[in-house]
PDB file of C-alpha atoms in Angstrom:
ATOM      1  CA  MET A   1      43.057 238.673 242.056  1.00  0.00           C
ATOM      2  CA  GLU A   2      41.145 241.887 241.367  1.00  0.00           C
ATOM      3  CA  ALA A   3      38.016 239.924 240.448  1.00  0.00           C
ATOM      4  CA  ILE A   4      38.226 237.890 243.659  1.00  0.00           C
ATOM      5  CA  LEU A   5      38.756 241.020 245.768  1.00  0.00           C
ATOM      6  CA  SER A   6      35.683 242.549 244.149  1.00  0.00           C
ATOM      7  CA  VAL A   7      33.703 239.776 245.866  1.00  0.00           C
ATOM      8  CA  THR A   8      35.591 239.306 249.144  1.00  0.00           C
ATOM      9  CA  ILE A   9      35.985 243.007 250.024  1.00  0.00           C
ATOM     10  CA  PRO A  10      32.212 243.685 250.175  1.00  0.00           C
ATOM     11  CA  PHE A  11      31.591 240.483 252.149  1.00  0.00           C
ATOM     12  CA  PHE A  12      34.260 241.119 254.771  1.00  0.00           C
ATOM     13  CA  GLY A  13      33.429 244.828 254.661  1.00  0.00           C
ATOM     14  CA  LEU A  14      29.896 244.082 255.855  1.00  0.00           C
ATOM     15  CA  VAL A  15      31.337 242.031 258.736  1.00  0.00           C
ATOM     16  CA  LEU A  16      33.519 245.015 259.653  1.00  0.00           C
ATOM     17  CA  ALA A  17      30.502 247.324 259.422  1.00  0.00           C
ATOM     18  CA  GLY A  18      28.624 245.166 261.916  1.00  0.00           C
ATOM     19  CA  TYR A  19      31.610 245.150 264.280  1.00  0.00           C
ATOM     20  CA  ILE A  20      31.940 248.954 264.080  1.00  0.00           C
ATOM     21  CA  ALA A  21      28.197 249.451 264.610  1.00  0.00           C
ATOM     22  CA  ALA A  22      28.257 247.306 267.751  1.00  0.00           C
ATOM     23  CA  ARG A  23      31.454 248.871 269.064  1.00  0.00           C
ATOM     24  CA  ALA A  24      30.119 252.419 268.541  1.00  0.00           C
ATOM     25  CA  ASN A  25      26.816 251.364 270.162  1.00  0.00           C
ATOM     26  CA  TRP A  26      24.934 252.429 267.031  1.00  0.00           C
ATOM     27  CA  LEU A  27      23.367 249.001 267.349  1.00  0.00           C
ATOM     28  CA  PRO A  28      22.550 248.268 271.017  1.00  0.00           C
ATOM     29  CA  GLU A  29      23.808 244.939 272.341  1.00  0.00           C
ATOM     30  CA  ALA A  30      20.218 243.974 273.164  1.00  0.00           C
ATOM     31  CA  ALA A  31      19.424 244.089 269.424  1.00  0.00           C
ATOM     32  CA  VAL A  32      22.066 241.492 268.479  1.00  0.00           C
ATOM     33  CA  PRO A  33      19.976 238.414 269.436  1.00  0.00           C
ATOM     34  CA  GLY A  34      17.125 239.811 267.326  1.00  0.00           C
ATOM     35  CA  LEU A  35      19.383 240.156 264.289  1.00  0.00           C
ATOM     36  CA  ASN A  36      20.720 236.670 264.870  1.00  0.00           C
ATOM     37  CA  GLY A  37      17.189 235.298 265.184  1.00  0.00           C
ATOM     38  CA  PHE A  38      16.062 236.962 261.954  1.00  0.00           C
ATOM     39  CA  VAL A  39      18.939 235.404 260.033  1.00  0.00           C
ATOM     40  CA  LEU A  40      18.681 231.971 261.671  1.00  0.00           C
ATOM     41  CA  TYR A  41      14.899 231.528 261.552  1.00  0.00           C
ATOM     42  CA  PHE A  42      13.850 233.530 258.495  1.00  0.00           C
ATOM     43  CA  ALA A  43      16.444 234.786 256.009  1.00  0.00           C
ATOM     44  CA  LEU A  44      18.981 231.950 255.910  1.00  0.00           C
ATOM     45  CA  PRO A  45      16.381 229.126 255.836  1.00  0.00           C
ATOM     46  CA  CYS A  46      14.750 230.846 252.842  1.00  0.00           C
ATOM     47  CA  LEU A  47      18.125 231.124 251.094  1.00  0.00           C
ATOM     48  CA  LEU A  48      18.910 227.451 251.761  1.00  0.00           C
ATOM     49  CA  PHE A  49      15.423 226.423 250.644  1.00  0.00           C
ATOM     50  CA  ARG A  50      15.852 228.368 247.414  1.00  0.00           C
ATOM     51  CA  PHE A  51      19.225 226.753 246.708  1.00  0.00           C
ATOM     52  CA  GLY A  52      17.992 223.274 247.659  1.00  0.00           C
ATOM     53  CA  SER A  53      14.843 223.493 245.527  1.00  0.00           C
ATOM     54  CA  SER A  54      16.762 224.709 242.468  1.00  0.00           C
ATOM     55  CA  LEU A  55      19.499 222.044 242.445  1.00  0.00           C
ATOM     56  CA  PRO A  56      19.372 218.275 241.771  1.00  0.00           C
ATOM     57  CA  VAL A  57      19.232 216.233 244.980  1.00  0.00           C
ATOM     58  CA  ALA A  58      22.366 214.272 243.996  1.00  0.00           C
ATOM     59  CA  GLN A  59      24.292 217.522 243.648  1.00  0.00           C
ATOM     60  CA  VAL A  60      23.314 218.663 247.151  1.00  0.00           C
ATOM     61  CA  LEU A  61      23.705 215.315 248.943  1.00  0.00           C
ATOM     62  CA  ASN A  62      26.895 214.100 247.286  1.00  0.00           C
ATOM     63  CA  PRO A  63      28.079 211.139 249.407  1.00  0.00           C
ATOM     64  CA  VAL A  64      31.731 211.670 248.451  1.00  0.00           C
ATOM     65  CA  VAL A  65      31.624 215.328 249.541  1.00  0.00           C
ATOM     66  CA  ILE A  66      29.870 214.378 252.777  1.00  0.00           C
ATOM     67  CA  GLY A  67      32.342 211.559 253.467  1.00  0.00           C
ATOM     68  CA  LEU A  68      35.432 213.669 252.801  1.00  0.00           C
ATOM     69  CA  TRP A  69      34.194 216.548 254.931  1.00  0.00           C
ATOM     70  CA  LEU A  70      33.228 214.193 257.758  1.00  0.00           C
ATOM     71  CA  VAL A  71      36.675 212.540 257.773  1.00  0.00           C
ATOM     72  CA  ALA A  72      38.443 215.910 257.676  1.00  0.00           C
ATOM     73  CA  ALA A  73      36.291 217.233 260.538  1.00  0.00           C
ATOM     74  CA  ALA A  74      37.049 214.178 262.675  1.00  0.00           C
ATOM     75  CA  ILE A  75      40.785 214.468 261.997  1.00  0.00           C
ATOM     76  CA  MET A  76      40.835 218.207 262.786  1.00  0.00           C
ATOM     77  CA  VAL A  77      38.900 217.791 266.040  1.00  0.00           C
ATOM     78  CA  LEU A  78      40.817 214.757 267.327  1.00  0.00           C
ATOM     79  CA  ALA A  79      44.251 216.042 266.284  1.00  0.00           C
ATOM     80  CA  THR A  80      43.656 219.492 267.794  1.00  0.00           C
ATOM     81  CA  VAL A  81      42.499 217.999 271.096  1.00  0.00           C
ATOM     82  CA  TRP A  82      45.533 215.700 271.185  1.00  0.00           C
ATOM     83  CA  LEU A  83      47.976 218.516 270.404  1.00  0.00           C
ATOM     84  CA  THR A  84      46.538 221.170 272.717  1.00  0.00           C
ATOM     85  CA  ARG A  85      45.331 219.305 275.785  1.00  0.00           C
ATOM     86  CA  GLY A  86      47.781 219.542 278.689  1.00  0.00           C
ATOM     87  CA  PRO A  87      48.350 220.721 282.255  1.00  0.00           C
ATOM     88  CA  THR A  88      47.163 224.254 281.451  1.00  0.00           C
ATOM     89  CA  LEU A  89      44.332 223.296 279.086  1.00  0.00           C
ATOM     90  CA  GLY A  90      41.716 220.774 280.151  1.00  0.00           C
ATOM     91  CA  MET A  91      39.625 218.495 277.977  1.00  0.00           C
ATOM     92  CA  LYS A  92      36.651 220.858 277.819  1.00  0.00           C
ATOM     93  CA  ASP A  93      38.684 223.839 276.616  1.00  0.00           C
ATOM     94  CA  ALA A  94      40.737 221.688 274.242  1.00  0.00           C
ATOM     95  CA  SER A  95      37.525 220.274 272.719  1.00  0.00           C
ATOM     96  CA  PHE A  96      35.917 223.636 272.064  1.00  0.00           C
ATOM     97  CA  GLY A  97      39.202 224.961 270.691  1.00  0.00           C
ATOM     98  CA  ALA A  98      39.193 221.950 268.369  1.00  0.00           C
ATOM     99  CA  LEU A  99      35.664 222.831 267.267  1.00  0.00           C
ATOM    100  CA  THR A 100      36.864 226.267 266.136  1.00  0.00           C
ATOM    101  CA  ALA A 101      39.575 224.527 264.095  1.00  0.00           C
ATOM    102  CA  ALA A 102      37.084 222.266 262.302  1.00  0.00           C
ATOM    103  CA  PHE A 103      33.841 224.260 262.112  1.00  0.00           C
ATOM    104  CA  PRO A 104      33.947 227.097 259.522  1.00  0.00           C
ATOM    105  CA  ASN A 105      31.358 229.830 259.308  1.00  0.00           C
ATOM    106  CA  THR A 106      29.619 228.173 256.373  1.00  0.00           C
ATOM    107  CA  GLY A 107      26.103 229.047 257.527  1.00  0.00           C
ATOM    108  CA  PHE A 108      26.274 232.827 257.851  1.00  0.00           C
ATOM    109  CA  MET A 109      29.250 233.431 255.538  1.00  0.00           C
ATOM    110  CA  GLY A 110      29.899 230.445 253.275  1.00  0.00           C
ATOM    111  CA  VAL A 111      26.348 229.946 251.992  1.00  0.00           C
ATOM    112  CA  PRO A 112      26.184 233.440 250.450  1.00  0.00           C
ATOM    113  CA  LEU A 113      29.912 233.927 249.703  1.00  0.00           C
ATOM    114  CA  LEU A 114      30.813 230.761 247.782  1.00  0.00           C
ATOM    115  CA  PRO A 115      27.881 230.890 245.321  1.00  0.00           C
ATOM    116  CA  ALA A 116      28.656 234.581 244.776  1.00  0.00           C
ATOM    117  CA  LEU A 117      32.262 233.645 244.050  1.00  0.00           C
ATOM    118  CA  MET A 118      31.763 230.444 242.026  1.00  0.00           C
ATOM    119  CA  GLY A 119      28.165 230.476 240.826  1.00  0.00           C
ATOM    120  CA  PRO A 120      24.924 228.915 242.151  1.00  0.00           C
ATOM    121  CA  ALA A 121      26.242 225.358 241.658  1.00  0.00           C
ATOM    122  CA  ALA A 122      28.612 225.923 244.608  1.00  0.00           C
ATOM    123  CA  ALA A 123      25.581 225.832 246.899  1.00  0.00           C
ATOM    124  CA  GLY A 124      25.382 222.035 246.540  1.00  0.00           C
ATOM    125  CA  PRO A 125      28.700 221.158 248.246  1.00  0.00           C
ATOM    126  CA  VAL A 126      28.230 224.016 250.733  1.00  0.00           C
ATOM    127  CA  ILE A 127      24.875 222.623 251.873  1.00  0.00           C
ATOM    128  CA  SER A 128      26.472 219.196 252.388  1.00  0.00           C
ATOM    129  CA  VAL A 129      29.154 220.853 254.522  1.00  0.00           C
ATOM    130  CA  VAL A 130      26.552 222.693 256.618  1.00  0.00           C
ATOM    131  CA  LEU A 131      24.709 219.439 257.339  1.00  0.00           C
ATOM    132  CA  VAL A 132      27.868 217.573 258.425  1.00  0.00           C
ATOM    133  CA  ASP A 133      28.994 220.356 260.735  1.00  0.00           C
ATOM    134  CA  LEU A 134      25.582 220.835 262.332  1.00  0.00           C
ATOM    135  CA  LEU A 135      24.916 217.137 262.888  1.00  0.00           C
ATOM    136  CA  PHE A 136      28.399 215.639 263.385  1.00  0.00           C
ATOM    137  CA  THR A 137      31.256 218.069 264.030  1.00  0.00           C
ATOM    138  CA  SER A 138      29.629 220.018 266.853  1.00  0.00           C
ATOM    139  CA  SER A 139      28.266 216.820 268.447  1.00  0.00           C
ATOM    140  CA  LEU A 140      31.722 215.192 268.381  1.00  0.00           C
ATOM    141  CA  ALA A 141      33.418 218.171 270.041  1.00  0.00           C
ATOM    142  CA  ILE A 142      30.723 218.499 272.718  1.00  0.00           C
ATOM    143  CA  ALA A 143      30.942 214.776 273.474  1.00  0.00           C
ATOM    144  CA  LEU A 144      34.735 214.984 273.810  1.00  0.00           C
ATOM    145  CA  SER A 145      34.379 217.960 276.173  1.00  0.00           C
ATOM    146  CA  LYS A 146      32.640 215.631 278.638  1.00  0.00           C
ATOM    147  CA  VAL A 147      35.363 212.963 278.639  1.00  0.00           C
ATOM    148  CA  GLY A 148      36.839 212.637 282.124  1.00  0.00           C
ATOM    149  CA  GLY A 149      34.489 215.276 283.522  1.00  0.00           C
ATOM    150  CA  HIS A 150      31.447 215.222 285.770  1.00  0.00           C
ATOM    151  CA  GLY A 151      27.772 215.432 284.885  1.00  0.00           C
ATOM    152  CA  ASP A 152      26.575 214.109 281.530  1.00  0.00           C
ATOM    153  CA  SER A 153      28.388 211.201 279.918  1.00  0.00           C
ATOM    154  CA  PRO A 154      30.016 211.861 276.519  1.00  0.00           C
ATOM    155  CA  TRP A 155      27.303 209.819 274.785  1.00  0.00           C
ATOM    156  CA  LEU A 156      24.503 211.717 276.519  1.00  0.00           C
ATOM    157  CA  ALA A 157      26.201 215.035 275.716  1.00  0.00           C
ATOM    158  CA  ALA A 158      26.510 214.037 272.046  1.00  0.00           C
ATOM    159  CA  LYS A 159      22.861 212.970 272.009  1.00  0.00           C
ATOM    160  CA  ARG A 160      21.761 216.308 273.432  1.00  0.00           C
ATOM    161  CA  ALA A 161      23.972 218.195 270.975  1.00  0.00           C
ATOM    162  CA  LEU A 162      22.476 216.201 268.092  1.00  0.00           C
ATOM    163  CA  ARG A 163      18.971 216.902 269.365  1.00  0.00           C
ATOM    164  CA  GLY A 164      19.822 220.606 269.443  1.00  0.00           C
ATOM    165  CA  ALA A 165      21.151 220.425 265.889  1.00  0.00           C
ATOM    166  CA  VAL A 166      17.953 218.746 264.707  1.00  0.00           C
ATOM    167  CA  SER A 167      15.916 221.564 266.272  1.00  0.00           C
ATOM    168  CA  ASN A 168      17.928 224.048 264.182  1.00  0.00           C
ATOM    169  CA  PRO A 169      15.788 225.349 261.276  1.00  0.00           C
ATOM    170  CA  LEU A 170      18.596 225.114 258.703  1.00  0.00           C
ATOM    171  CA  PRO A 171      18.538 221.310 258.146  1.00  0.00           C
ATOM    172  CA  TRP A 172      14.756 221.423 257.801  1.00  0.00           C
ATOM    173  CA  ALA A 173      14.934 224.240 255.262  1.00  0.00           C
ATOM    174  CA  ILE A 174      17.443 222.170 253.269  1.00  0.00           C
ATOM    175  CA  ALA A 175      15.250 219.061 253.524  1.00  0.00           C
ATOM    176  CA  LEU A 176      12.150 220.944 252.383  1.00  0.00           C
ATOM    177  CA  GLY A 177      14.066 222.415 249.448  1.00  0.00           C
ATOM    178  CA  LEU A 178      15.223 218.947 248.409  1.00  0.00           C
ATOM    179  CA  VAL A 179      11.649 217.645 248.557  1.00  0.00           C
ATOM    180  CA  PHE A 180      10.561 220.462 246.229  1.00  0.00           C
ATOM    181  CA  SER A 181      13.492 219.649 243.939  1.00  0.00           C
ATOM    182  CA  ALA A 182      12.798 215.909 243.858  1.00  0.00           C
ATOM    183  CA  LEU A 183       9.063 216.357 243.221  1.00  0.00           C
ATOM    184  CA  GLN A 184       9.592 219.355 240.915  1.00  0.00           C
ATOM    185  CA  LEU A 185       7.275 221.488 243.002  1.00  0.00           C
ATOM    186  CA  SER A 186       7.150 225.262 243.142  1.00  0.00           C
ATOM    187  CA  LEU A 187       5.687 227.750 245.588  1.00  0.00           C
ATOM    188  CA  PRO A 188       2.639 229.816 244.624  1.00  0.00           C
ATOM    189  CA  GLY A 189       3.401 233.368 243.484  1.00  0.00           C
ATOM    190  CA  PRO A 190       2.990 235.376 246.736  1.00  0.00           C
ATOM    191  CA  ALA A 191       4.773 232.725 248.833  1.00  0.00           C
ATOM    192  CA  ALA A 192       7.629 232.578 246.321  1.00  0.00           C
ATOM    193  CA  THR A 193       7.963 236.362 246.509  1.00  0.00           C
ATOM    194  CA  ILE A 194       8.152 236.298 250.317  1.00  0.00           C
ATOM    195  CA  VAL A 195      10.813 233.570 250.220  1.00  0.00           C
ATOM    196  CA  LYS A 196      12.790 235.518 247.610  1.00  0.00           C
ATOM    197  CA  MET A 197      12.644 238.735 249.646  1.00  0.00           C
ATOM    198  CA  LEU A 198      13.818 236.990 252.817  1.00  0.00           C
ATOM    199  CA  ALA A 199      16.525 235.058 250.926  1.00  0.00           C
ATOM    200  CA  ASP A 200      17.800 238.287 249.361  1.00  0.00           C
ATOM    201  CA  ALA A 201      18.079 239.797 252.856  1.00  0.00           C
ATOM    202  CA  ALA A 202      20.135 236.860 254.138  1.00  0.00           C
ATOM    203  CA  THR A 203      23.527 237.901 252.760  1.00  0.00           C
ATOM    204  CA  PRO A 204      23.842 241.489 254.045  1.00  0.00           C
ATOM    205  CA  VAL A 205      22.111 240.856 257.366  1.00  0.00           C
ATOM    206  CA  ALA A 206      24.034 237.629 258.070  1.00  0.00           C
ATOM    207  CA  LEU A 207      27.393 239.264 257.398  1.00  0.00           C
ATOM    208  CA  PHE A 208      26.489 242.357 259.442  1.00  0.00           C
ATOM    209  CA  THR A 209      25.336 240.048 262.253  1.00  0.00           C
ATOM    210  CA  ILE A 210      28.670 238.197 262.262  1.00  0.00           C
ATOM    211  CA  GLY A 211      30.396 241.506 263.012  1.00  0.00           C
ATOM    212  CA  THR A 212      28.039 242.327 265.871  1.00  0.00           C
ATOM    213  CA  VAL A 213      28.396 238.841 267.360  1.00  0.00           C
ATOM    214  CA  LEU A 214      32.190 239.053 267.137  1.00  0.00           C
ATOM    215  CA  TYR A 215      32.221 242.366 268.974  1.00  0.00           C
ATOM    216  CA  ARG A 216      29.844 241.110 271.653  1.00  0.00           C
ATOM    217  CA  ALA A 217      31.945 237.984 272.195  1.00  0.00           C
ATOM    218  CA  ALA A 218      35.160 240.021 272.461  1.00  0.00           C
ATOM    219  CA  ALA A 219      33.558 242.647 274.713  1.00  0.00           C
ATOM    220  CA  HIS A 220      32.597 240.038 277.303  1.00  0.00           C
ATOM    221  CA  VAL A 221      36.114 238.637 277.564  1.00  0.00           C
ATOM    222  CA  HIS A 222      37.612 239.568 280.931  1.00  0.00           C
ATOM    223  CA  THR A 223      40.613 237.232 280.988  1.00  0.00           C
ATOM    224  CA  ARG A 224      43.950 237.411 279.228  1.00  0.00           C
ATOM    225  CA  THR A 225      44.779 234.565 276.900  1.00  0.00           C
ATOM    226  CA  PRO A 226      48.360 234.046 275.709  1.00  0.00           C
ATOM    227  CA  VAL A 227      48.716 234.413 271.949  1.00  0.00           C
ATOM    228  CA  ALA A 228      50.154 230.890 271.794  1.00  0.00           C
ATOM    229  CA  GLN A 229      46.815 229.501 273.014  1.00  0.00           C
ATOM    230  CA  TYR A 230      44.642 230.982 270.277  1.00  0.00           C
ATOM    231  CA  LEU A 231      46.614 232.160 267.211  1.00  0.00           C
ATOM    232  CA  PRO A 232      47.907 228.668 266.208  1.00  0.00           C
ATOM    233  CA  ILE A 233      44.320 227.340 266.303  1.00  0.00           C
ATOM    234  CA  ALA A 234      43.131 230.215 264.106  1.00  0.00           C
ATOM    235  CA  LEU A 235      45.919 229.506 261.624  1.00  0.00           C
ATOM    236  CA  ALA A 236      45.105 225.785 261.688  1.00  0.00           C
ATOM    237  CA  LYS A 237      41.514 226.648 260.784  1.00  0.00           C
ATOM    238  CA  LEU A 238      42.530 228.902 257.908  1.00  0.00           C
ATOM    239  CA  LEU A 239      45.457 226.915 256.492  1.00  0.00           C
ATOM    240  CA  VAL A 240      45.626 223.339 257.797  1.00  0.00           C
ATOM    241  CA  HIS A 241      41.921 222.580 257.372  1.00  0.00           C
ATOM    242  CA  PRO A 242      41.778 223.501 253.650  1.00  0.00           C
ATOM    243  CA  LEU A 243      45.106 221.753 253.020  1.00  0.00           C
ATOM    244  CA  LEU A 244      43.743 218.607 254.680  1.00  0.00           C
ATOM    245  CA  LEU A 245      40.595 218.728 252.513  1.00  0.00           C
ATOM    246  CA  PHE A 246      42.726 219.080 249.406  1.00  0.00           C
ATOM    247  CA  ALA A 247      44.945 216.128 250.399  1.00  0.00           C
ATOM    248  CA  LEU A 248      41.971 213.903 251.238  1.00  0.00           C
ATOM    249  CA  SER A 249      40.261 214.836 247.972  1.00  0.00           C
ATOM    250  CA  ALA A 250      43.409 214.065 245.972  1.00  0.00           C
ATOM    251  CA  ALA A 251      43.646 210.676 247.684  1.00  0.00           C
ATOM    252  CA  ALA A 252      39.965 210.001 246.956  1.00  0.00           C
ATOM    253  CA  LEU A 253      40.492 210.817 243.281  1.00  0.00           C
ATOM    254  CA  GLN A 254      43.462 208.458 243.164  1.00  0.00           C
ATOM    255  CA  ALA A 255      41.266 205.757 244.687  1.00  0.00           C
ATOM    256  CA  GLY A 256      38.683 206.271 241.930  1.00  0.00           C
ATOM    257  CA  ALA A 257      36.077 208.317 243.823  1.00  0.00           C
ATOM    258  CA  SER A 258      33.600 210.235 241.703  1.00  0.00           C
ATOM    259  CA  ILE A 259      34.091 213.882 242.592  1.00  0.00           C
ATOM    260  CA  SER A 260      34.622 216.896 240.362  1.00  0.00           C
ATOM    261  CA  ALA A 261      37.421 219.428 240.588  1.00  0.00           C
ATOM    262  CA  PHE A 262      34.717 222.052 241.079  1.00  0.00           C
ATOM    263  CA  ALA A 263      33.340 220.319 244.200  1.00  0.00           C
ATOM    264  CA  ILE A 264      36.873 219.922 245.590  1.00  0.00           C
ATOM    265  CA  THR A 265      37.538 223.634 245.128  1.00  0.00           C
ATOM    266  CA  VAL A 266      34.280 224.530 246.890  1.00  0.00           C
ATOM    267  CA  MET A 267      35.181 222.278 249.826  1.00  0.00           C
ATOM    268  CA  VAL A 268      38.696 223.685 250.098  1.00  0.00           C
ATOM    269  CA  LEU A 269      37.345 227.237 250.096  1.00  0.00           C
ATOM    270  CA  ALA A 270      34.667 226.319 252.654  1.00  0.00           C
ATOM    271  CA  ALA A 271      37.421 224.939 254.895  1.00  0.00           C
ATOM    272  CA  ALA A 272      39.368 228.191 254.421  1.00  0.00           C
ATOM    273  CA  LEU A 273      36.533 230.221 255.969  1.00  0.00           C
ATOM    274  CA  PRO A 274      37.006 231.580 259.508  1.00  0.00           C
ATOM    275  CA  SER A 275      35.735 229.761 262.578  1.00  0.00           C
ATOM    276  CA  ALA A 276      31.986 229.805 263.142  1.00  0.00           C
ATOM    277  CA  SER A 277      30.982 232.575 265.523  1.00  0.00           C
ATOM    278  CA  THR A 278      28.387 230.260 267.087  1.00  0.00           C
ATOM    279  CA  VAL A 279      31.196 228.252 268.728  1.00  0.00           C
ATOM    280  CA  SER A 280      31.657 231.152 271.134  1.00  0.00           C
ATOM    281  CA  LEU A 281      28.012 230.819 272.186  1.00  0.00           C
ATOM    282  CA  LEU A 282      28.398 227.058 272.620  1.00  0.00           C
ATOM    283  CA  ALA A 283      31.535 227.517 274.732  1.00  0.00           C
ATOM    284  CA  GLU A 284      29.681 229.946 276.979  1.00  0.00           C
ATOM    285  CA  ARG A 285      26.750 227.555 277.320  1.00  0.00           C
ATOM    286  CA  TYR A 286      28.942 224.585 278.274  1.00  0.00           C
ATOM    287  CA  GLY A 287      31.226 226.511 280.627  1.00  0.00           C
ATOM    288  CA  ALA A 288      34.420 226.479 278.537  1.00  0.00           C
ATOM    289  CA  ASP A 289      36.959 229.328 278.413  1.00  0.00           C
ATOM    290  CA  ASN A 290      34.930 231.630 276.180  1.00  0.00           C
ATOM    291  CA  GLY A 291      37.693 234.254 276.200  1.00  0.00           C
ATOM    292  CA  ARG A 292      40.059 231.921 274.363  1.00  0.00           C
ATOM    293  CA  ILE A 293      37.334 230.799 271.951  1.00  0.00           C
ATOM    294  CA  ALA A 294      36.310 234.387 271.197  1.00  0.00           C
ATOM    295  CA  ARG A 295      39.908 235.308 270.392  1.00  0.00           C
ATOM    296  CA  ILE A 296      40.233 232.343 268.032  1.00  0.00           C
ATOM    297  CA  VAL A 297      37.020 233.295 266.229  1.00  0.00           C
ATOM    298  CA  VAL A 298      37.885 236.989 265.975  1.00  0.00           C
ATOM    299  CA  SER A 299      41.495 236.445 264.872  1.00  0.00           C
ATOM    300  CA  SER A 300      40.485 233.824 262.292  1.00  0.00           C
ATOM    301  CA  THR A 301      37.879 236.209 260.878  1.00  0.00           C
ATOM    302  CA  VAL A 302      40.361 239.081 260.622  1.00  0.00           C
ATOM    303  CA  LEU A 303      43.071 236.909 259.033  1.00  0.00           C
ATOM    304  CA  ALA A 304      40.620 235.136 256.717  1.00  0.00           C
ATOM    305  CA  PHE A 305      40.267 238.182 254.504  1.00  0.00           C
ATOM    306  CA  LEU A 306      43.899 237.682 253.455  1.00  0.00           C
ATOM    307  CA  THR A 307      44.191 233.883 253.610  1.00  0.00           C
ATOM    308  CA  PHE A 308      40.830 233.115 251.980  1.00  0.00           C
ATOM    309  CA  THR A 309      41.491 235.576 249.161  1.00  0.00           C
ATOM    310  CA  LEU A 310      44.943 234.105 248.521  1.00  0.00           C
ATOM    311  CA  ILE A 311      43.641 230.519 248.559  1.00  0.00           C
ATOM    312  CA  ALA A 312      40.842 231.417 246.135  1.00  0.00           C
ATOM    313  CA  TRP A 313      43.367 233.131 243.870  1.00  0.00           C
ATOM    314  CA  GLY A 314      45.767 230.180 244.110  1.00  0.00           C
ATOM    315  CA  ALA A 315      42.934 227.792 243.223  1.00  0.00           C
ATOM    316  CA  GLY A 316      42.317 229.764 240.043  1.00  0.00           C
ATOM    317  CA  VAL A 317      38.790 230.801 240.962  1.00  0.00           C
ATOM    318  CA  GLN A 318      37.141 233.056 238.393  1.00  0.00           C
ATOM    319  CA  PRO A 319      34.162 234.912 239.942  1.00  0.00           C
ATOM    320  CA  ARG A 320      30.991 234.612 237.898  1.00  0.00           C
TER     321      ARG A 320
END
């Protein structure tokens, strides 16, 4: 446990530092989009490129990992919508709540945290997870949010969401890294140094940015949301999602699927991460109840320090 805490405390501590900095106005709110842009367009793509170019393509694009994560994401989204939709919660709000239950913060948190916890090989399954969530999970939830509503049809909404995901720099950074891996290419010295410097900046700045984004999302909430409408979703994200991944993986092994215990552990831990903070931005963009979504994201992030650490300890993870 002590070895795991030696990794998780600094990671969650940087998130807390970002939250405190934003709350104390040491970092002006106007600076938050700039931090987010630096991580999204520079630091994190370089980190993903470095991981992708240093690992075998088959290890990054493992079809069993992709299939299991895709099935789990679909189950989490559809089941959460079915269980939460009702007279007081419409389809749009139920769909974005479901997205918080299925979409972990793998980009800003999981990509640096899981390799730090389990070694560089963990980047392979994590990258597969990032691709599924960017291209499928978010598109599914956005499409469902349009069911029974006005404006765009669900199919058109999903198409637009997918187009937005494709314009995200992260999948392209992964793809470029895989091309370098497959062709055994390497960057020239100065370019490699720039990529390394930006990749090294990704972890601290991404975690600090999560804290600032969480504070900004919470600060703009002006409505009261009953605890029963957000805490169960946060707990489903932190506990049900990883349990579902473990059960699906066990069933796949029984059916003869080729997947290692290491990859299963990485997936379970990725599922145990808190909800992605970007869901709050998506909810705001599509007119959902951003107050409820922000509370789910914030509460899942706070609770994840305990639940993620316990799950990693229970899985027998030995930090490297």
